[in-house]
Coordinates of C-alpha atoms and ligand atoms in Angstrom, one line a residue:
M1 CA -26.0 68.5 -73.5
S2 CA -25.5 64.8 -73.9
E3 CA -25.6 62.4 -71.0
F4 CA -22.6 62.6 -68.7
K5 CA -20.1 59.8 -69.5
A6 CA -16.5 59.3 -68.1
D7 CA -14.5 56.5 -69.6
L8 CA -12.3 55.5 -66.6
H9 CA -10.3 52.7 -68.3
C10 CA -8.1 53.2 -71.4
H11 CA -4.5 52.9 -72.5
S12 CA -2.1 55.2 -74.4
T13 CA 1.2 54.7 -76.2
F14 CA 2.8 54.9 -72.7
S15 CA 1.8 51.3 -72.4
D16 CA 0.1 49.2 -75.0
G17 CA -2.3 51.5 -76.6
S18 CA -2.0 52.8 -80.0
D19 CA -3.2 56.4 -79.4
A20 CA -1.1 59.0 -77.7
P21 CA -2.5 60.8 -74.7
D22 CA -3.3 63.9 -77.0
Q23 CA -5.1 61.6 -79.4
L24 CA -7.1 60.1 -76.6
I25 CA -8.2 63.5 -75.5
V26 CA -9.2 64.6 -78.9
L27 CA -11.1 61.3 -79.4
A28 CA -12.9 61.7 -76.0
K29 CA -14.1 65.3 -77.0
T30 CA -15.2 63.9 -80.3
L31 CA -17.3 61.3 -78.7
E32 CA -18.6 63.9 -76.2
L33 CA -17.3 62.3 -73.2
Q34 CA -17.1 64.8 -70.4
G35 CA -14.5 62.8 -68.2
L36 CA -11.6 60.5 -68.8
S37 CA -8.9 58.6 -67.0
I38 CA -5.8 57.1 -68.8
T39 CA -5.1 54.0 -66.9
D40 CA -1.7 52.8 -68.5
H41 CA -0.3 49.6 -67.2
D42 CA 2.3 50.4 -64.3
T43 CA 2.9 54.1 -65.3
I44 CA 1.5 57.6 -64.9
A45 CA 3.8 59.0 -67.4
A46 CA 1.0 60.1 -69.7
Y47 CA -0.2 62.8 -67.4
E48 CA 2.7 65.3 -67.8
R49 CA 1.5 65.8 -71.3
A50 CA -2.2 64.9 -70.9
L51 CA -3.2 67.3 -68.0
P52 CA -2.4 70.6 -69.9
V53 CA -3.9 69.3 -73.2
A54 CA -7.2 68.1 -71.3
Q55 CA -7.4 71.4 -69.4
A56 CA -7.1 73.3 -72.8
A57 CA -9.8 71.0 -74.2
Q58 CA -12.1 71.3 -71.1
L59 CA -12.2 67.6 -70.5
L60 CA -12.2 66.4 -67.0
L61 CA -9.1 64.3 -66.7
L62 CA -9.0 62.0 -63.6
P63 CA -5.4 60.6 -62.7
G64 CA -5.5 56.8 -63.1
V65 CA -3.3 53.8 -63.4
E66 CA -3.8 50.0 -64.0
F67 CA -1.3 48.0 -61.8
S68 CA -0.4 44.5 -62.6
A69 CA -0.7 42.6 -59.1
V70 CA -0.6 38.9 -58.1
H71 CA -2.6 36.9 -55.7
R72 CA -1.5 33.4 -54.9
N73 CA 0.0 33.2 -58.4
E74 CA -3.1 34.5 -60.2
P75 CA -2.7 37.9 -61.9
V76 CA -5.0 40.6 -60.7
H77 CA -5.3 44.1 -62.2
V78 CA -5.8 47.0 -59.7
L79 CA -6.9 50.4 -61.0
G80 CA -5.7 53.5 -59.0
Y81 CA -7.7 56.7 -59.3
A82 CA -7.6 60.3 -57.9
F83 CA -4.2 60.0 -56.3
H84 CA -1.9 62.9 -55.9
L85 CA 0.2 63.0 -59.1
G86 CA 3.2 64.2 -57.4
H87 CA 3.2 61.8 -54.5
P88 CA 6.5 59.9 -54.1
A89 CA 4.6 56.6 -53.2
I90 CA 3.2 56.3 -56.5
H91 CA 6.3 57.3 -58.6
Q92 CA 8.5 54.7 -56.6
F93 CA 5.9 52.1 -57.0
C94 CA 5.8 52.7 -60.9
E95 CA 9.6 52.6 -60.9
R96 CA 9.6 49.3 -59.1
H97 CA 7.2 48.0 -61.9
Q98 CA 9.6 49.3 -64.6
R99 CA 12.5 47.4 -63.0
R100 CA 10.4 44.3 -62.7
R101 CA 9.3 44.5 -66.3
L102 CA 12.9 45.2 -67.6
E103 CA 14.1 41.9 -65.8
R104 CA 11.2 39.9 -66.9
N105 CA 11.4 41.1 -70.6
A106 CA 15.0 40.1 -70.6
R107 CA 14.1 36.5 -69.5
M108 CA 11.4 36.3 -72.1
L109 CA 13.7 37.4 -74.9
S110 CA 16.2 34.9 -73.7
N111 CA 13.7 32.2 -73.7
L112 CA 12.7 33.1 -77.3
R113 CA 16.5 32.9 -78.2
K114 CA 16.7 29.5 -76.7
L115 CA 14.0 28.6 -79.0
G116 CA 16.0 29.6 -81.8
F117 CA 14.5 33.1 -82.7
H118 CA 16.9 36.1 -83.1
V119 CA 15.2 38.8 -81.0
S120 CA 17.3 41.5 -79.1
E121 CA 16.6 44.0 -76.5
E122 CA 17.5 46.9 -79.0
E123 CA 14.7 45.8 -81.3
L124 CA 12.2 45.6 -78.3
Y125 CA 13.0 48.9 -77.0
Q126 CA 13.5 50.7 -80.3
E127 CA 11.2 53.9 -80.6
Q128 CA 9.2 52.6 -77.4
T129 CA 8.3 54.8 -74.4
G130 CA 6.6 53.9 -71.2
T131 CA 5.7 50.4 -70.1
I132 CA 6.9 47.5 -72.3
G133 CA 5.4 44.1 -71.8
R134 CA 4.2 41.0 -73.5
P135 CA 2.1 42.8 -76.3
H136 CA 5.2 44.6 -77.5
I137 CA 7.1 41.2 -77.7
A138 CA 4.3 39.8 -79.5
L139 CA 4.4 42.8 -82.1
L140 CA 8.0 42.1 -82.4
L141 CA 7.4 38.6 -83.4
V142 CA 4.8 39.5 -85.8
K143 CA 7.1 42.2 -87.4
K144 CA 9.9 39.5 -87.7
E145 CA 7.5 37.2 -89.3
I146 CA 8.0 34.6 -86.7
V147 CA 4.3 34.4 -86.1
S148 CA 1.5 35.8 -88.1
S149 CA -0.6 37.5 -85.4
V150 CA -0.3 38.9 -81.7
K151 CA -2.9 36.1 -80.9
E152 CA -0.6 33.4 -82.3
A153 CA 2.4 34.9 -80.4
F154 CA 0.4 34.5 -77.1
H155 CA -1.0 31.2 -78.1
R156 CA 2.4 29.6 -79.1
Y157 CA 5.1 31.4 -76.8
L158 CA 3.9 34.1 -74.6
G159 CA 0.7 33.0 -72.9
E160 CA 0.8 31.9 -69.2
G161 CA 2.6 28.4 -69.2
K162 CA 3.9 28.7 -72.7
P163 CA 7.6 28.2 -73.4
A164 CA 8.7 31.8 -73.5
Y165 CA 6.4 32.9 -70.5
D166 CA 8.0 34.4 -67.4
P167 CA 5.8 35.6 -64.6
G168 CA 8.3 38.2 -63.2
E169 CA 8.4 39.6 -59.7
G170 CA 5.0 39.1 -58.2
I171 CA 3.8 42.2 -56.6
R172 CA 1.0 41.6 -54.2
V173 CA -2.6 43.1 -54.3
E174 CA -2.3 44.2 -50.6
E175 CA 0.8 46.1 -51.4
T176 CA -0.8 47.7 -54.5
I177 CA -3.8 48.9 -52.5
A178 CA -1.6 50.2 -49.8
C179 CA 0.5 52.2 -52.2
I180 CA -2.6 53.8 -53.9
H181 CA -3.9 54.7 -50.5
A182 CA -0.5 56.1 -49.5
A183 CA -0.7 58.4 -52.5
Q184 CA -4.2 59.3 -51.3
G185 CA -6.0 57.6 -54.2
K186 CA -8.9 55.0 -54.5
A187 CA -8.3 51.5 -55.3
V188 CA -10.6 49.6 -57.7
L189 CA -10.7 46.1 -58.6
A190 CA -10.4 46.0 -62.5
H191 CA -12.5 43.6 -64.7
P192 CA -13.4 41.2 -61.9
H193 CA -15.1 38.7 -64.3
L194 CA -11.6 37.8 -65.6
L195 CA -10.6 36.3 -62.2
Q196 CA -10.3 32.6 -62.5
R197 CA -10.5 31.1 -59.1
S198 CA -13.3 31.4 -56.6
S199 CA -11.0 31.7 -53.7
T200 CA -9.3 34.6 -55.4
I201 CA -12.7 36.3 -55.9
R202 CA -13.5 35.7 -52.2
D203 CA -10.1 37.0 -51.1
M204 CA -10.4 40.1 -53.3
L205 CA -13.9 41.0 -51.7
A206 CA -12.3 40.8 -48.4
M207 CA -9.5 43.3 -49.3
P208 CA -9.7 47.1 -48.6
F209 CA -10.8 48.2 -52.0
D210 CA -12.6 51.3 -52.6
G211 CA -14.5 50.2 -55.7
I212 CA -15.1 47.6 -58.3
E213 CA -15.3 48.0 -62.1
G214 CA -18.9 46.9 -62.8
Y215 CA -19.3 48.2 -66.2
Y216 CA -16.7 46.9 -68.8
A217 CA -16.8 46.6 -72.5
K218 CA -16.5 42.9 -72.6
M219 CA -18.9 41.9 -69.8
T220 CA -22.3 40.6 -70.5
A221 CA -25.2 42.4 -69.1
E222 CA -25.6 39.5 -66.7
Q223 CA -21.9 39.7 -65.6
E224 CA -22.4 43.5 -65.1
R225 CA -25.5 43.0 -63.0
R226 CA -23.7 40.5 -60.7
W227 CA -20.7 42.7 -60.0
I228 CA -22.7 46.0 -59.7
E229 CA -24.9 44.2 -56.9
I230 CA -21.7 43.0 -55.2
G231 CA -20.2 46.6 -55.4
I232 CA -23.4 48.1 -54.0
K233 CA -23.5 45.5 -51.2
K234 CA -20.0 46.4 -50.1
G235 CA -20.5 50.0 -50.3
W236 CA -17.9 50.4 -52.9
L237 CA -17.7 52.8 -55.8
V238 CA -19.0 51.1 -59.0
T239 CA -16.9 52.5 -61.9
G240 CA -17.0 51.7 -65.6
G241 CA -14.5 51.9 -68.5
S242 CA -13.8 50.5 -72.1
D243 CA -10.3 49.1 -71.7
Y244 CA -9.7 50.9 -75.1
H245 CA -6.3 50.0 -76.7
G246 CA -6.9 51.8 -80.1
V247 CA -6.1 49.7 -83.1
V248 CA -4.7 47.0 -81.1
K249 CA -8.1 46.0 -80.1
P250 CA -10.2 47.6 -82.9
Q251 CA -13.4 45.8 -81.7
I252 CA -13.5 48.1 -78.5
P253 CA -14.2 51.8 -78.9
L254 CA -13.5 54.4 -76.3
G255 CA -16.6 55.2 -74.3
C256 CA -18.3 52.0 -75.0
S257 CA -18.6 51.6 -71.1
W258 CA -18.5 54.4 -68.8
T259 CA -18.8 55.9 -65.4
G260 CA -21.8 58.2 -64.6
N261 CA -21.9 61.7 -63.1
E262 CA -22.3 60.9 -59.4
T263 CA -19.5 58.4 -59.2
F264 CA -17.1 60.5 -61.4
Q265 CA -17.7 63.6 -59.4
M266 CA -17.0 61.8 -56.0
L267 CA -13.7 60.7 -57.5
Y268 CA -12.8 64.0 -59.1
E269 CA -13.7 66.1 -56.2
H270 CA -11.5 63.8 -54.0
Y271 CA -8.7 64.4 -56.5
C272 CA -9.2 68.3 -56.5
T273 CA -9.3 68.4 -52.7
Q274 CA -6.2 66.2 -52.0
S275 CA -4.1 67.6 -54.7
S276 CA -4.5 71.3 -53.5
L277 CA -3.4 70.1 -49.8
Ligands
LIG1 P1 1.9 41.9 -69.6 O1 1.4 42.9 -68.7 O2 3.3 42.2 -70.1 O3 2.0 40.4 -68.7 O4 0.9 41.7 -70.6 C1 -0.4 41.5 -70.3 C2 -1.2 42.1 -71.5 O5 -1.2 41.3 -72.7 C3 -2.7 42.1 -71.1 O6 -3.1 43.3 -70.7 C4 -3.3 42.0 -72.6 O7 -3.6 43.3 -73.1 C5 -2.3 41.2 -73.5 N1 -2.7 39.8 -73.6 C6 -2.8 38.8 -72.6 N2 -3.1 37.6 -73.1 C7 -3.4 37.8 -74.5 C8 -3.7 37.0 -75.7 N3 -4.0 35.8 -75.5 N4 -3.9 37.7 -76.8 C9 -3.5 38.9 -76.9 N5 -3.1 39.7 -76.0 C10 -3.0 39.2 -74.8
LIG2 ZN1 -3.3 46.6 -71.9
LIG3 FE1 -6.5 44.8 -67.3
LIG4 FE1 -6.5 47.7 -69.1

């Protein structure tokens, strides 16, 4: 039996990943991962399909989501785990995010049209399911040969402060944590090394998170040590995940960062007990 590994951060075709939920499960089994959480941006839609597939494959699938929150204008990603999948609080919150994104996408497309590019909502939403955001707009710009790469699309038009960027309605971190807790889940601060301001880091460490992502594909060993130490000091869960997106980010393979047995079992048992209530 190989070492217990559970990748608790990856994206499916229900947000900006290139693998469908079934493919993620097959890939996790091939890589001999024992556990997985699909953490799509602002949606839990993958689970309807993924749960029975994982069960048949004997893979431990932990409910998860990655919410886009804001703290004093700085983006903060919040992972939610082990919540009750049928809880109305989490469904309503995902719906609110979808409305926020529809309005924001419309403004960003309008900004692009003002710049002289012919991009329509029909083109953006064609053949797409789940959460649609800037990566999808970037791909549309590539497809229409307005730019030559997703990177260029962000650099010229869609990145923060660039001419087509729109921040959208800001949903606060406090509210996000409260929603995850209302749905009986655990709130985990995602990829903390990406936080820009020291005041944001300070404020996040004072919030009622249950955990921090201390193992992450793109962290250096030194960064991991720092965040793991902070997590342990706070008595938080320390989780790990790759942030796999499939061919969209080919340099990051599934399972290259993971959560070990003890932390995973704590989360999984929490999910099993509360979901049978
Ligand atoms: P959104 O949630 O719609 O604001 O889009 C954010 C997502 O866009 C992030 O999760 C990244 O995956 C992606 N992204 C952000 N900045 C860049 C960039 N400079 N190049 C490529 N992808 C990016
Ligand atoms: Zn993503
Ligand atoms: Fe993220
Ligand atoms: Fe992510």
